[in-house]
Amino acid sequence: LTFVNHSSILIEDHKNNFSLLTDPWYNGLAFNNGWSLLYNNKASQILNIISRTKYIYLSHEHPDHFSTLFFKQYSGKFLKNCKVLFQETRDNRLITFLNKTFKIKSLIFKHLQLSKLDKTNFTIIKCGHIDSGFILETDNFFHININDCDFSNFEISSLKKILSKTKKKKILYIQFSYAAYRPGKNWLEISAKRKLNTIIYLYKTLLIDLVIPYASLVYYCHEENFHLNQFMNNCKKTSIYLLKQNVKHCFLDPFSNRIEL
């Protein structure tokens, strides 16, 4: 595993010559200049990541997950060997845009369709009308990327049914703080705690072996949303809360290169 930024992790399986990069957003602002990354990746680091990437998974169309700037900067010769993975939608506008604008090749997946990427099992789980997560099965692990999906109980039961058939270790990648406007202090505090309790619920329900909290490493940088920073869950607050609940977890360090599992 290599943590790159915010919601972007590179999963590499060298034995099967497989690699998957999630939601690349590495520089620039998002949401009408309202969101900023905590740090911007150097171009040399991004090029190194791309050189090791075979597939790029995009969870949904929000700009902190689907960064058009990334594709504008690195399309052409840099991404020529990469394929984008995306959920099936009615209009396929994201896939059409990438193909027409940047000549990016794509693969589209139906909800809960078990597919083969080379020798690796891959399943997309849709959430609501816009979001998605995935289950990636490697030789020794199930990688469950929930990201910032807010799954219903029915959707969670579908996940549980798939995962109950395996004895492999299960790793959960999940958002750990709120990412939307709340009208006041009380609502922000409730939302922040709800995110942490969701992690605990999924950890116990899906019998997870390791939680990797991510997808919340941003800074609200506009004067109209600056107050959101006050109550958001940071790494320390999240880790203390999860430790008290005996949740095995690990925050990945973007400056420590890859972590071998």
mmCIF file of C-alpha atoms in Angstrom, residues 2 7 14 44 46 49 53 55 85-86 97 101-102 116 120 136 151 162 165 174 204 227 230 241 244 246 256 259:
data_model
loop_
_atom_site.group_PDB
_atom_site.id
_atom_site.type_symbol
_atom_site.label_atom_id
_atom_site.label_comp_id
_atom_site.label_asym_id
_atom_site.label_seq_id
_atom_site.Cartn_x
_atom_site.Cartn_y
_atom_site.Cartn_z
ATOM 1 C CA THR A 2 1.133 3.522 -0.778
ATOM 2 C CA SER A 7 -8.606 9.672 -0.824
ATOM 3 C CA HIS A 14 3.460 -7.670 -7.499
ATOM 4 C CA SER A 44 8.006 13.689 -9.599
ATOM 5 C CA ILE A 46 2.923 11.653 -9.080
ATOM 6 C CA ILE A 49 2.912 6.627 -8.845
ATOM 7 C CA THR A 53 -0.399 2.141 -11.929
ATOM 8 C CA TYR A 55 -5.985 0.835 -13.148
ATOM 9 C CA LEU A 85 -12.703 1.938 -13.534
ATOM 10 C CA PHE A 86 -16.138 3.423 -12.930
ATOM 11 C CA PHE A 97 -15.751 13.050 -21.054
ATOM 12 C CA THR A 101 -11.195 15.004 -23.917
ATOM 13 C CA PHE A 102 -8.155 12.960 -22.900
ATOM 14 C CA LYS A 116 -11.847 -10.147 -13.176
ATOM 15 C CA THR A 120 -7.843 -10.252 -9.444
ATOM 16 C CA LEU A 136 -10.798 -6.017 -4.241
ATOM 17 C CA PHE A 151 -24.453 2.822 2.933
ATOM 18 C CA ILE A 162 -20.026 -11.232 0.145
ATOM 19 C CA LYS A 165 -17.617 -16.400 2.548
ATOM 20 C CA ILE A 174 -13.071 4.685 5.067
ATOM 21 C CA LYS A 204 -17.799 -5.114 14.081
ATOM 22 C CA HIS A 227 -15.826 27.344 10.559
ATOM 23 C CA GLN A 230 -13.290 23.616 14.216
ATOM 24 C CA TYR A 241 -11.564 7.310 19.831
ATOM 25 C CA LYS A 244 -10.917 3.242 23.229
ATOM 26 C CA ASN A 246 -10.462 -1.558 20.518
ATOM 27 C CA SER A 256 6.985 6.861 4.343
ATOM 28 C CA ILE A 259 3.796 -0.360 3.326
#
